[in-house]
């Protein structure tokens, strides 16, 4: 029968674990003030129940337990209507555990409470996007470790007669627990930073029906029957849809004097969405084909309406040629109704009943994207080169070669000079991209100083500094002057991978503009003329958290430097850079040492092989003869032991020799019990075993020094016992 818990550390560490579990659920489900109130509330409720169980012996009135459970059921029903079934079930778990706490008196109750806390932490980890959440997980792990350590100690104490009789129980020393926790933390941290991570598991469920929030009746009619309802017909638009007659396709123009990074009141470092993907992505919003002085616009604004297929996904393209890339997006704050997607998206899973797909691949919802919106998509990347390629076919190539009246001729002359050494259209495009990346500088200041100014000619020939809209516009028009169709694309660059959360963090600063050039036989290929952004590469995460943290913090510090800001990020980036360099230096030294060892072994292969074989054979022989070797060692020890200490030494050596035969002394076993168990195996040694036991007890507990005659008797008995044990 399981004994009541007598170790206070179990209750304390379990209270910490339950409080942290409640915090894990609260910080991802509510805003900061509400989350703090929830954490304090559950700390008091869970702590009060555990305190009652420790001080009152775990015998609460039935009305108390039933009352807490009833409150939990009522709150669960209320949250079911307000926050959904998932939050209601998590709240019910917390309330049921609060009802169990006053009666928590056995180890199985502690294990059950730990399982409930683990469910809450796993939920929080699946929803968390902030790096600070890893600190909460680390604290929870240490508290759970303390619970398991104390429960293990409780299990051992339950086997002791003192605990069964109600004697005082000495808890696991706090200093030992701290040392154990520190060791576990260091090992786990080293593993986390240095061991390659497995591929992420994407098990997040995405609803495939938008209900009333992202639905629109006329769009659905057009998608299913090819016609929209008659003008003036009764509207069945869902909640959140645009008013009748308003075209929900924003962003049909791009003012190059107004950067997407300079929206008033928007912090450039504010996160707009999280993206889970195995590689960096260019997430396209809209493309623009018509250029007028300082503004790009979209000529073709038509869309086709789509409803989900039988599998619940929207089918955007029937193509299957390329490398499939799957990605998940969690929206924090996006303007408008367009969903950023990688080039050549083929499927989309989103909580909407209908979408609008433009010819250039842009996808619109029936209503503006709200915070918390999630969607998953699949796109195809080319198999033979790393740059993303859009596959839509330009209907009229002249639209993508258009230039405004009075366009400066010297821009075309510059494009001719830069691309003169290339033959193919692809080579010319790459040459223009390289020229802009090397001869011009990115300047975040121009986001604000260029407002209302026509900057393109001034950018190319005078200032030679600008933001991404300048670079993209310059390359697009230069491509057109040499006969290559081009367009400017606006969207987001998902490149800041946070290895702590497993998501790419897309910030307002990552709002970006780049170029797509149509290369015959390939499609609309992506080009990156802005020097501050990397050229598209088919790179994946290294899988090593330390290196990915270095890259992540360096990119954040670079963005802050471009904005003229200073913070602790640069210092953190420098720290991770030094750690990474130290790790690479250590690996280099180890690799050099192993190579030198391999060379030495190769140079002395025959003698070394013989020595290794001899050492292996010796090890096997020593293991097979371990009892005999221990017996010889015991005889040497006794021959050097003073006469008065022979009874003690003889018993200790007997333990070692018998232990090699799997007959060692058990924990808590007395001398008489141990020798009695040996007698069951070696019945003929009854007299010798008892002689050793009497001499040991007299010397160990009686304080009697052995005489010469007694020492000789013990030695003879020991030799007889050892000789018998030695043969098996």
XYZ file of C-alpha atoms in Angstrom:
728
model
C 0.000 0.000 0.000
C 1.327 3.452 -0.923
C 2.278 5.553 2.098
C 1.185 9.199 2.524
C 3.568 11.850 1.218
C 5.849 13.069 3.998
C 8.286 15.188 1.947
C 7.352 18.859 1.795
C 9.518 19.318 -1.303
C 6.976 17.352 -3.363
C 4.243 19.869 -2.573
C 6.467 22.906 -3.134
C 7.930 21.751 -6.453
C 4.511 20.546 -7.637
C 3.019 23.958 -6.820
C 5.755 25.627 -8.910
C 5.134 23.218 -11.807
C 1.357 23.779 -11.756
C 1.782 27.559 -11.559
C 4.192 27.548 -14.506
C 1.794 25.320 -16.457
C -1.015 27.799 -15.843
C 1.360 30.568 -16.958
C 2.180 28.653 -20.161
C -1.482 28.539 -21.004
C -2.170 32.152 -19.985
C 0.666 33.906 -21.827
C -0.453 32.564 -25.222
C -4.193 32.973 -24.616
C -4.538 36.518 -23.253
C -2.940 39.938 -23.179
C -0.264 40.748 -20.604
C -2.431 42.201 -17.760
C -5.033 39.461 -18.086
C -2.326 36.795 -18.234
C -0.677 38.154 -15.078
C -3.970 38.124 -13.192
C -4.585 34.562 -14.332
C -1.144 33.426 -13.192
C -1.578 34.980 -9.743
C -5.074 33.496 -9.425
C -3.959 29.965 -10.227
C -0.860 30.258 -8.039
C -3.142 31.038 -5.065
C -5.753 28.385 -5.907
C -3.287 25.568 -6.584
C -1.055 26.553 -3.676
C -3.980 26.714 -1.253
C -5.103 23.193 -2.094
C -1.599 21.750 -1.781
C -1.062 23.577 1.521
C -4.304 22.050 2.840
C -3.171 18.559 1.812
C 0.216 18.980 3.525
C -1.062 20.463 6.785
C -4.369 18.587 7.173
C -3.265 15.170 6.015
C -5.293 15.224 2.786
C -8.775 14.661 4.237
C -10.844 17.611 2.923
C -14.629 17.879 3.370
C -16.516 16.452 0.429
C -18.364 19.743 0.017
C -15.062 21.560 -0.579
C -13.949 19.213 -3.364
C -17.395 19.098 -4.974
C -17.677 22.890 -4.782
C -14.372 23.465 -6.600
C -15.316 20.905 -9.245
C -18.731 22.531 -9.732
C -17.146 25.950 -10.204
C -14.806 24.425 -12.773
C -17.716 22.922 -14.729
C -19.552 26.258 -14.795
C -16.431 28.125 -15.970
C -15.857 25.446 -18.617
C -19.356 25.881 -20.023
C -18.953 29.672 -20.038
C -15.591 29.511 -21.835
C -17.031 27.048 -24.325
C -19.209 29.845 -25.710
C -16.686 32.672 -25.271
C -13.313 31.154 -26.216
C -14.017 27.799 -27.867
C -13.752 24.170 -26.869
C -9.950 24.060 -26.539
C -9.726 26.853 -23.968
C -12.741 25.380 -22.141
C -11.067 21.973 -21.819
C -7.778 23.467 -20.636
C -9.631 25.515 -18.019
C -11.499 22.382 -16.921
C -8.188 20.552 -16.424
C -6.930 23.311 -14.130
C -10.134 23.356 -12.078
C -10.261 19.581 -11.716
C -6.661 19.563 -10.537
C -7.512 22.328 -8.068
C -10.302 20.087 -6.757
C -7.883 17.160 -6.374
C -5.144 19.135 -4.635
C -6.650 19.158 -1.076
C -6.706 15.337 -1.190
C -3.246 14.921 -2.732
C -1.511 12.523 -0.346
C 0.089 9.814 -2.515
C 2.765 9.701 -5.164
C 0.301 8.632 -7.844
C -1.622 11.865 -7.203
C 1.570 13.859 -7.759
C 2.279 11.989 -10.995
C -1.264 12.670 -12.210
C -0.924 16.385 -11.410
C 2.396 16.464 -13.263
C 0.744 14.922 -16.342
C -1.960 17.619 -16.301
C 0.679 20.329 -16.059
C 2.558 18.758 -18.974
C -0.574 18.939 -21.167
C -0.882 22.664 -20.450
C 2.807 23.306 -21.169
C 2.641 21.371 -24.447
C -0.355 23.477 -25.479
C 1.520 26.658 -24.612
C 4.588 25.515 -26.536
C 2.483 24.768 -29.628
C 1.010 28.278 -29.542
C 3.988 30.314 -28.299
C 5.885 32.521 -30.741
C 8.072 34.514 -28.318
C 11.645 33.432 -27.539
C 11.112 34.183 -23.843
C 8.777 31.183 -23.625
C 11.831 28.908 -23.616
C 12.742 30.293 -20.181
C 9.335 29.251 -18.887
C 9.841 25.763 -20.320
C 13.276 25.531 -18.683
C 11.849 26.559 -15.300
C 8.999 24.063 -15.674
C 11.457 21.313 -16.589
C 13.532 21.955 -13.466
C 10.449 22.010 -11.231
C 9.174 18.775 -12.798
C 12.613 17.258 -12.232
C 12.380 18.234 -8.565
C 8.958 16.565 -8.306
C 10.320 13.336 -9.790
C 13.425 13.395 -7.569
C 11.375 13.878 -4.409
C 8.868 11.223 -5.492
C 11.732 8.811 -6.075
C 12.999 9.569 -2.591
C 9.500 9.073 -1.219
C 9.346 5.669 -2.910
C 12.597 4.683 -1.234
C 11.429 5.938 2.146
C 8.228 3.951 1.856
C 10.373 0.836 1.943
C 12.051 1.882 5.148
C 10.652 0.771 8.460
C 11.061 4.262 9.899
C 8.757 5.787 7.300
C 6.216 2.980 7.720
C 6.188 3.506 11.498
C 5.653 7.220 11.142
C 9.182 8.298 12.005
C 10.746 11.564 10.898
C 11.612 11.745 7.227
C 14.684 13.613 6.082
C 14.115 15.336 2.739
C 16.557 15.339 -0.162
C 19.117 18.072 0.614
C 18.358 21.291 -1.242
C 22.021 21.771 -2.187
C 22.073 18.337 -3.823
C 18.875 19.105 -5.704
C 20.320 22.408 -6.955
C 23.508 20.667 -8.080
C 21.520 17.958 -9.878
C 19.294 20.541 -11.556
C 22.330 22.568 -12.658
C 23.936 19.487 -14.203
C 20.734 18.549 -16.016
C 20.300 22.137 -17.225
C 23.877 22.350 -18.564
C 23.607 19.008 -20.351
C 20.224 19.944 -21.836
C 21.493 23.399 -22.893
C 24.561 21.902 -24.571
C 22.413 19.355 -26.373
C 19.962 22.064 -27.428
C 22.649 24.392 -28.793
C 25.047 21.935 -30.406
C 23.134 18.821 -31.491
C 21.357 19.145 -34.877
C 17.598 19.466 -34.535
C 15.188 17.008 -36.172
C 12.835 18.265 -38.835
C 9.859 20.157 -37.376
C 6.578 18.300 -37.005
C 3.643 20.227 -38.423
C 0.536 18.929 -36.722
C -1.362 22.206 -36.327
C -4.972 21.822 -37.457
C -6.316 24.488 -39.791
C -10.048 24.999 -40.205
C -11.126 24.755 -43.829
C -14.386 26.640 -43.627
C -14.579 30.310 -42.862
C -18.212 30.360 -41.806
C -19.592 33.884 -41.703
C -16.316 35.732 -41.148
C -14.589 35.064 -44.481
C -17.476 34.381 -46.828
C -19.202 36.265 -49.598
C -22.271 35.058 -51.432
C -21.650 36.682 -54.825
C -18.096 35.318 -54.899
C -19.328 31.821 -54.119
C -21.960 32.040 -56.831
C -19.345 33.154 -59.332
C -16.983 30.346 -58.272
C -19.645 27.645 -58.583
C -21.690 28.825 -61.543
C -19.451 31.327 -63.318
C -21.870 34.234 -62.802
C -22.430 36.711 -60.003
C -25.933 37.546 -58.627
C -27.959 40.162 -60.459
C -27.461 43.760 -59.392
C -29.960 44.582 -56.664
C -30.461 40.973 -55.594
C -30.738 40.258 -51.883
C -27.294 40.248 -50.331
C -26.174 37.264 -48.308
C -22.722 38.570 -47.505
C -21.179 37.219 -44.359
C -20.110 39.262 -41.396
C -16.875 41.126 -42.148
C -17.415 41.188 -45.928
C -17.095 44.503 -47.796
C -20.202 46.479 -48.535
C -21.958 45.682 -51.783
C -20.287 47.304 -54.741
C -16.913 47.869 -53.036
C -14.103 46.013 -54.775
C -12.082 44.242 -52.028
C -8.773 44.330 -53.900
C -6.532 46.895 -52.205
C -2.966 47.659 -53.092
C -3.412 48.228 -56.841
C -0.640 50.866 -56.928
C 2.853 51.259 -55.498
C 4.258 54.707 -54.785
C 8.030 54.280 -54.867
C 8.502 57.413 -52.760
C 6.608 55.744 -49.915
C 8.267 52.644 -48.568
C 6.171 49.824 -47.172
C 8.413 50.110 -44.125
C 7.323 53.679 -43.360
C 3.637 53.337 -42.535
C 2.762 56.016 -39.973
C 2.522 54.770 -36.434
C 4.054 51.370 -37.263
C 7.154 50.197 -35.422
C 9.577 48.778 -38.040
C 10.471 45.994 -35.581
C 6.839 45.025 -34.919
C 6.124 41.433 -35.954
C 3.387 41.175 -38.566
C 3.354 37.393 -39.009
C 5.114 34.161 -38.101
C 5.992 31.664 -40.833
C 7.036 28.057 -40.294
C 9.090 26.835 -43.232
C 12.235 24.827 -43.815
C 13.802 27.683 -45.821
C 13.561 31.486 -46.260
C 10.673 32.614 -48.440
C 9.751 35.582 -50.601
C 6.048 36.028 -49.796
C 4.376 37.847 -52.684
C 1.538 40.260 -52.194
C 0.884 42.041 -55.501
C 2.849 42.628 -58.667
C 2.780 45.850 -60.705
C 3.305 46.233 -64.453
C 2.696 49.913 -65.298
C 5.205 52.615 -64.326
C 4.414 56.347 -64.309
C 7.232 58.597 -63.008
C 7.085 57.680 -59.311
C 4.247 55.175 -59.182
C 3.606 51.579 -60.206
C 0.093 50.289 -60.869
C -1.620 47.085 -61.899
C -3.264 47.002 -65.311
C -5.127 43.692 -65.010
C -7.330 43.771 -61.877
C -9.532 40.815 -62.781
C -9.802 37.782 -60.505
C -11.259 34.298 -60.564
C -13.197 33.064 -57.547
C -12.344 29.701 -55.966
C -14.053 27.482 -53.407
C -12.320 24.644 -51.519
C -11.924 21.234 -53.113
C -13.157 18.040 -51.458
C -10.022 17.885 -49.278
C -10.807 21.368 -47.908
C -7.948 23.099 -49.764
C -8.092 25.715 -52.474
C -6.429 24.532 -55.683
C -4.494 27.459 -57.134
C -2.545 25.626 -59.829
C -2.511 22.162 -61.380
C 1.240 22.180 -62.004
C 3.400 19.552 -60.298
C 6.827 20.420 -61.732
C 9.279 21.558 -59.055
C 10.311 21.119 -55.445
C 7.327 21.210 -53.101
C 7.676 23.641 -50.173
C 5.069 23.625 -47.410
C 4.708 26.557 -45.033
C 2.388 27.702 -42.256
C 1.623 31.342 -41.469
C 0.224 32.885 -38.282
C -0.884 36.489 -38.789
C -0.273 39.063 -36.072
C -1.179 42.207 -38.003
C -1.532 42.433 -41.779
C -3.125 45.313 -43.703
C -5.768 44.582 -46.291
C -7.206 41.290 -47.510
C -4.294 39.875 -49.516
C -2.550 36.706 -48.279
C 1.238 36.727 -48.815
C 2.261 33.527 -50.637
C 5.474 32.232 -52.127
C 5.767 32.202 -55.916
C 3.924 29.442 -57.785
C 1.561 28.522 -54.961
C -0.440 25.406 -55.855
C -2.667 24.811 -52.802
C -3.970 26.896 -49.920
C -5.679 25.845 -46.690
C -7.390 28.785 -45.009
C -10.509 29.346 -42.874
C -12.490 30.882 -45.724
C -15.381 29.664 -47.841
C -14.214 31.463 -50.982
C -11.168 33.390 -52.222
C -10.263 35.554 -55.212
C -7.132 34.669 -57.199
C -5.563 37.258 -59.496
C -3.732 36.427 -62.720
C -0.351 37.265 -61.154
C -0.867 34.761 -58.311
C -2.137 37.161 -55.647
C -4.853 35.746 -53.364
C -7.529 37.848 -51.651
C -9.954 37.026 -48.861
C -13.536 38.323 -48.832
C -12.677 40.414 -45.771
C -9.567 42.051 -44.280
C -7.155 39.675 -42.591
C -7.674 39.763 -38.829
C -5.047 39.101 -36.131
C -4.776 35.398 -35.328
C -5.629 34.301 -38.875
C -3.743 31.160 -39.917
C -3.217 29.534 -43.249
C -1.061 26.848 -44.845
C 0.141 26.710 -48.430
C 2.259 24.670 -50.799
C 4.449 26.261 -53.459
C 6.770 24.824 -56.085
C 10.369 25.953 -56.422
C 12.450 25.203 -59.529
C 14.472 22.005 -59.390
C 17.506 23.355 -61.243
C 18.102 26.759 -59.599
C 17.427 28.434 -56.252
C 15.448 31.511 -57.299
C 11.640 31.369 -56.933
C 9.777 31.434 -60.235
C 6.148 32.425 -60.836
C 4.513 30.475 -63.666
C 1.717 32.820 -64.796
C 1.922 33.565 -68.504
C 2.024 37.246 -69.543
C -0.961 37.839 -71.798
C 0.424 40.944 -73.447
C 4.221 41.272 -73.250
C 4.035 44.954 -74.142
C 2.501 45.680 -70.731
C 5.757 44.534 -69.107
C 7.931 46.588 -71.452
C 6.007 49.843 -70.992
C 7.907 52.993 -70.019
C 6.408 56.454 -69.404
C 6.661 59.267 -71.908
C 9.786 61.359 -71.517
C 11.642 58.514 -69.812
C 15.324 59.539 -69.321
C 17.450 57.994 -72.057
C 20.558 57.842 -69.876
C 18.910 55.150 -67.725
C 18.677 52.952 -70.832
C 22.269 53.787 -71.736
C 23.378 52.739 -68.245
C 21.499 49.441 -68.604
C 23.179 48.803 -71.977
C 26.663 49.436 -70.555
C 26.137 47.242 -67.492
C 24.694 44.296 -69.457
C 26.993 44.575 -72.494
C 29.120 41.613 -71.424
C 26.190 39.205 -71.173
C 24.542 37.390 -74.073
C 21.396 35.737 -72.728
C 18.474 37.582 -71.104
C 19.197 35.747 -67.860
C 22.821 36.854 -67.950
C 21.811 40.456 -68.583
C 19.350 40.384 -65.669
C 21.976 38.950 -63.335
C 24.452 41.630 -64.450
C 21.979 44.428 -63.668
C 21.208 42.867 -60.293
C 24.903 42.609 -59.416
C 25.528 46.213 -60.484
C 22.774 47.617 -58.285
C 23.852 45.488 -55.311
C 27.496 46.547 -55.564
C 27.378 50.173 -56.757
C 24.503 51.469 -54.602
C 23.837 51.584 -50.863
C 20.711 50.847 -48.906
C 19.561 53.760 -46.734
C 16.724 53.563 -44.262
C 16.781 57.368 -44.027
C 15.398 57.667 -47.551
C 12.209 56.030 -46.303
C 11.418 59.408 -44.724
C 13.445 61.982 -46.709
C 12.197 60.969 -50.163
C 8.493 61.490 -49.504
C 6.841 63.344 -52.390
C 9.986 63.418 -54.576
C 10.494 61.724 -57.966
C 13.688 59.867 -57.047
C 14.601 57.330 -59.765
C 17.022 59.356 -61.910
C 18.444 61.091 -58.873
C 18.933 57.691 -57.177
C 20.800 56.151 -60.120
C 23.123 59.049 -60.929
C 23.354 61.369 -57.925
C 22.618 60.071 -54.431
C 23.154 56.345 -55.207
C 21.349 55.602 -51.944
C 17.767 54.493 -51.372
C 15.319 51.949 -49.983
C 14.068 48.756 -51.624
C 11.400 50.454 -53.791
C 14.186 52.501 -55.418
C 16.301 49.424 -56.167
C 13.365 47.365 -57.473
C 12.029 50.186 -59.662
C 15.467 50.930 -61.066
C 16.134 47.327 -62.046
C 12.633 46.827 -63.486
C 12.853 49.845 -65.810
C 16.456 49.041 -66.776
C 15.359 45.549 -67.780
C 12.602 47.034 -69.911
C 15.026 49.331 -71.716
C 16.959 46.278 -72.954
C 13.821 44.359 -73.963
C 13.319 42.034 -70.977
C 9.731 41.972 -69.562
C 9.723 42.849 -65.885
C 7.468 43.781 -62.982
C 7.838 44.981 -59.415
C 6.496 42.776 -56.623
C 5.564 43.934 -53.143
C 5.363 41.537 -50.226
C 7.374 40.284 -47.276
C 10.674 38.515 -46.879
C 10.566 35.680 -44.315
C 14.265 35.313 -43.555
C 14.716 35.879 -39.799
C 14.527 32.316 -38.501
C 14.245 32.102 -34.725
C 15.512 28.643 -33.711
C 13.993 29.011 -30.239
C 10.424 29.142 -31.580
C 10.978 27.377 -34.901
C 9.342 30.225 -36.862
C 10.553 32.876 -39.251
C 9.650 36.223 -37.700
C 8.325 38.597 -40.342
C 8.515 42.191 -39.117
C 7.235 45.431 -40.580
C 10.838 46.114 -41.632
C 10.640 42.970 -43.790
C 7.964 44.593 -45.952
C 9.851 44.536 -49.207
C 9.816 45.168 -52.949
C 11.764 43.127 -55.489
C 11.797 42.351 -59.213
C 10.492 39.511 -61.345
C 11.850 39.235 -64.898
C 10.257 36.962 -67.476
C 12.909 34.625 -68.884
C 11.744 32.536 -71.839
C 11.580 28.859 -70.992
C 11.699 29.546 -67.237
C 9.012 32.026 -66.175
C 8.928 35.037 -63.883
C 12.253 34.684 -62.076
C 12.878 36.517 -58.793
C 15.758 39.024 -58.586
C 16.970 40.897 -55.511
C 18.685 44.194 -56.430
C 18.642 45.621 -52.892
C 22.053 45.164 -51.298
C 20.712 44.907 -47.735
C 18.831 41.694 -48.562
C 20.364 38.331 -49.505
C 20.071 36.944 -53.021
C 17.466 34.122 -53.016
C 19.161 30.863 -52.151
C 17.813 27.372 -51.627
C 19.231 27.317 -48.129
C 17.741 25.470 -45.191
C 18.305 25.855 -41.496
C 21.595 24.369 -40.375
C 19.837 22.354 -37.702
C 22.305 23.629 -35.081
C 20.618 26.046 -32.711
C 23.828 27.878 -31.770
C 24.621 28.808 -35.384
C 20.993 29.719 -36.146
C 20.867 31.957 -33.068
C 24.012 33.693 -34.285
C 22.446 34.318 -37.703
C 19.139 35.435 -36.167
C 20.669 37.965 -33.767
C 23.065 39.282 -36.428
C 20.160 39.998 -38.780
C 18.216 41.751 -36.034
C 21.223 43.882 -35.129
C 21.771 44.718 -38.825
C 18.173 45.876 -39.157
C 18.542 48.045 -36.071
C 21.779 49.498 -37.444
C 20.058 50.372 -40.727
C 17.404 52.185 -38.697
C 20.053 54.019 -36.671
C 19.039 52.261 -33.452
C 21.209 50.692 -30.778
C 20.168 48.056 -28.268
C 21.401 44.951 -26.487
C 20.798 42.909 -29.639
C 24.250 43.793 -31.013
C 25.915 42.594 -27.795
C 23.918 39.353 -27.849
C 24.862 38.829 -31.500
C 28.544 39.353 -30.624
C 28.231 36.799 -27.796
C 26.734 34.151 -30.075
C 29.362 34.967 -32.698
C 32.171 34.309 -30.183
C 30.513 31.101 -28.976
C 30.144 29.886 -32.549
C 33.760 30.726 -33.368
C 34.942 28.957 -30.214
C 32.885 25.881 -31.087
C 34.229 25.817 -34.656
C 37.786 26.220 -33.324
C 37.249 23.320 -30.910
C 35.820 21.133 -33.687
C 38.787 22.050 -35.890
C 41.254 21.071 -33.183
C 39.450 17.787 -32.562
C 39.295 17.038 -36.270
C 42.993 17.846 -36.607
C 43.774 15.591 -33.658
C 41.733 12.705 -35.035
C 43.371 13.111 -38.437
C 46.827 13.032 -36.810
C 45.824 9.939 -34.847
C 44.578 8.269 -38.020
C 47.850 9.086 -39.790
C 49.863 7.685 -36.880
C 47.807 4.511 -36.828
C 48.246 4.144 -40.593
C 52.026 4.574 -40.204
C 52.175 1.965 -37.431
C 49.327 -0.201 -38.617
C 50.787 -3.666 -38.014
C 52.248 -3.120 -34.505
C 49.234 -1.049 -33.507
C 46.796 -3.670 -34.736
C 48.646 -6.375 -32.821
C 48.607 -4.247 -29.667
C 44.885 -3.526 -30.023
C 44.111 -7.198 -30.555
C 46.221 -8.123 -27.536
C 44.522 -5.442 -25.420
C 41.068 -6.623 -26.500
C 41.954 -10.231 -25.783
C 43.346 -9.252 -22.409
C 40.178 -7.332 -21.572
C 37.959 -10.288 -22.477
C 40.136 -12.676 -20.468
C 40.165 -10.335 -17.473
C 36.378 -10.082 -17.549
C 35.924 -13.844 -17.726
C 38.378 -14.311 -14.843
C 37.145 -11.331 -12.809
C 36.228 -13.498 -9.776
C 39.657 -15.112 -9.685
C 41.370 -11.720 -10.039
C 39.275 -10.231 -7.244
C 40.111 -13.263 -5.068
C 43.842 -12.809 -5.659
C 43.526 -9.086 -4.922
C 41.627 -9.825 -1.686
C 44.395 -12.161 -0.507
C 47.004 -9.472 -1.189
C 44.940 -6.903 0.754
C 44.534 -9.210 3.766
C 48.229 -10.093 3.780
C 49.017 -6.376 4.194
C 46.255 -5.703 6.777
C 47.178 -5.333 10.476
C 45.997 -8.202 12.709
C 43.486 -6.093 14.625
C 41.629 -5.041 11.434
C 41.532 -8.440 9.723
C 37.845 -9.197 10.659
C 36.701 -5.905 9.086
C 38.875 -6.283 5.986
C 37.924 -9.939 5.526
C 34.202 -9.125 5.482
C 34.652 -6.208 3.031
C 36.721 -8.316 0.634
C 34.202 -11.129 0.910
C 31.483 -8.703 -0.195
C 33.488 -7.769 -3.308
C 34.302 -11.340 -4.332
C 30.712 -12.520 -3.802
C 29.423 -9.464 -5.627
C 31.221 -10.656 -8.785
C 28.956 -13.744 -8.535
C 25.849 -11.508 -8.294
C 25.684 -12.214 -4.551
C 26.477 -8.723 -3.306
C 24.991 -7.187 -0.190
C 21.611 -5.514 -0.642
C 20.783 -2.007 0.589
C 19.637 -2.067 4.228
C 20.682 -5.727 4.698
C 22.354 -6.562 8.016
C 25.522 -8.657 8.285
C 23.630 -11.700 9.594
C 20.994 -11.412 6.863
C 23.616 -11.125 4.177
C 25.697 -14.097 5.353
C 22.495 -16.069 5.857
C 21.613 -15.455 2.204
C 25.105 -16.621 1.182
C 24.526 -19.767 3.246
C 21.490 -20.592 1.093
C 23.876 -20.910 -1.873
C 26.848 -22.377 -0.020
C 25.302 -24.508 2.744
C 28.603 -26.270 3.469
C 30.124 -22.969 4.620
C 27.785 -22.522 7.584
C 30.517 -22.575 10.235
C 32.936 -20.343 8.323
C 30.297 -17.741 7.546
C 29.176 -17.489 11.154
C 32.790 -17.257 12.340
C 33.361 -14.258 10.039
C 30.057 -12.682 11.155
C 30.878 -12.992 14.863
C 34.361 -11.555 14.426
C 33.077 -8.661 12.293
C 30.340 -7.716 14.781
C 32.715 -7.935 17.706
C 35.272 -5.718 15.986
C 32.808 -3.324 14.319
C 30.210 -2.836 17.030
C 31.809 -4.264 20.165
C 35.044 -2.350 19.875
C 37.083 -5.519 20.550
C 40.455 -5.862 18.872
C 41.014 -9.309 17.356
C 43.691 -11.481 18.961
C 46.239 -13.382 16.917
C 44.300 -16.616 17.311
C 41.017 -14.968 16.284
C 42.680 -13.307 13.296
C 44.061 -16.661 12.167
C 40.638 -18.287 12.538
C 39.080 -15.520 10.419
C 41.778 -15.876 7.762
C 41.266 -19.645 7.557
C 37.505 -19.163 7.306
C 37.973 -16.473 4.651
C 40.279 -18.663 2.558
C 37.791 -21.544 2.754
C 34.883 -19.305 1.734
C 36.887 -17.586 -1.016
C 38.117 -20.848 -2.487
C 34.525 -22.118 -2.704
C 33.148 -18.887 -4.178
C 36.037 -18.741 -6.635
C 35.062 -22.030 -8.301
C 31.399 -21.008 -8.659
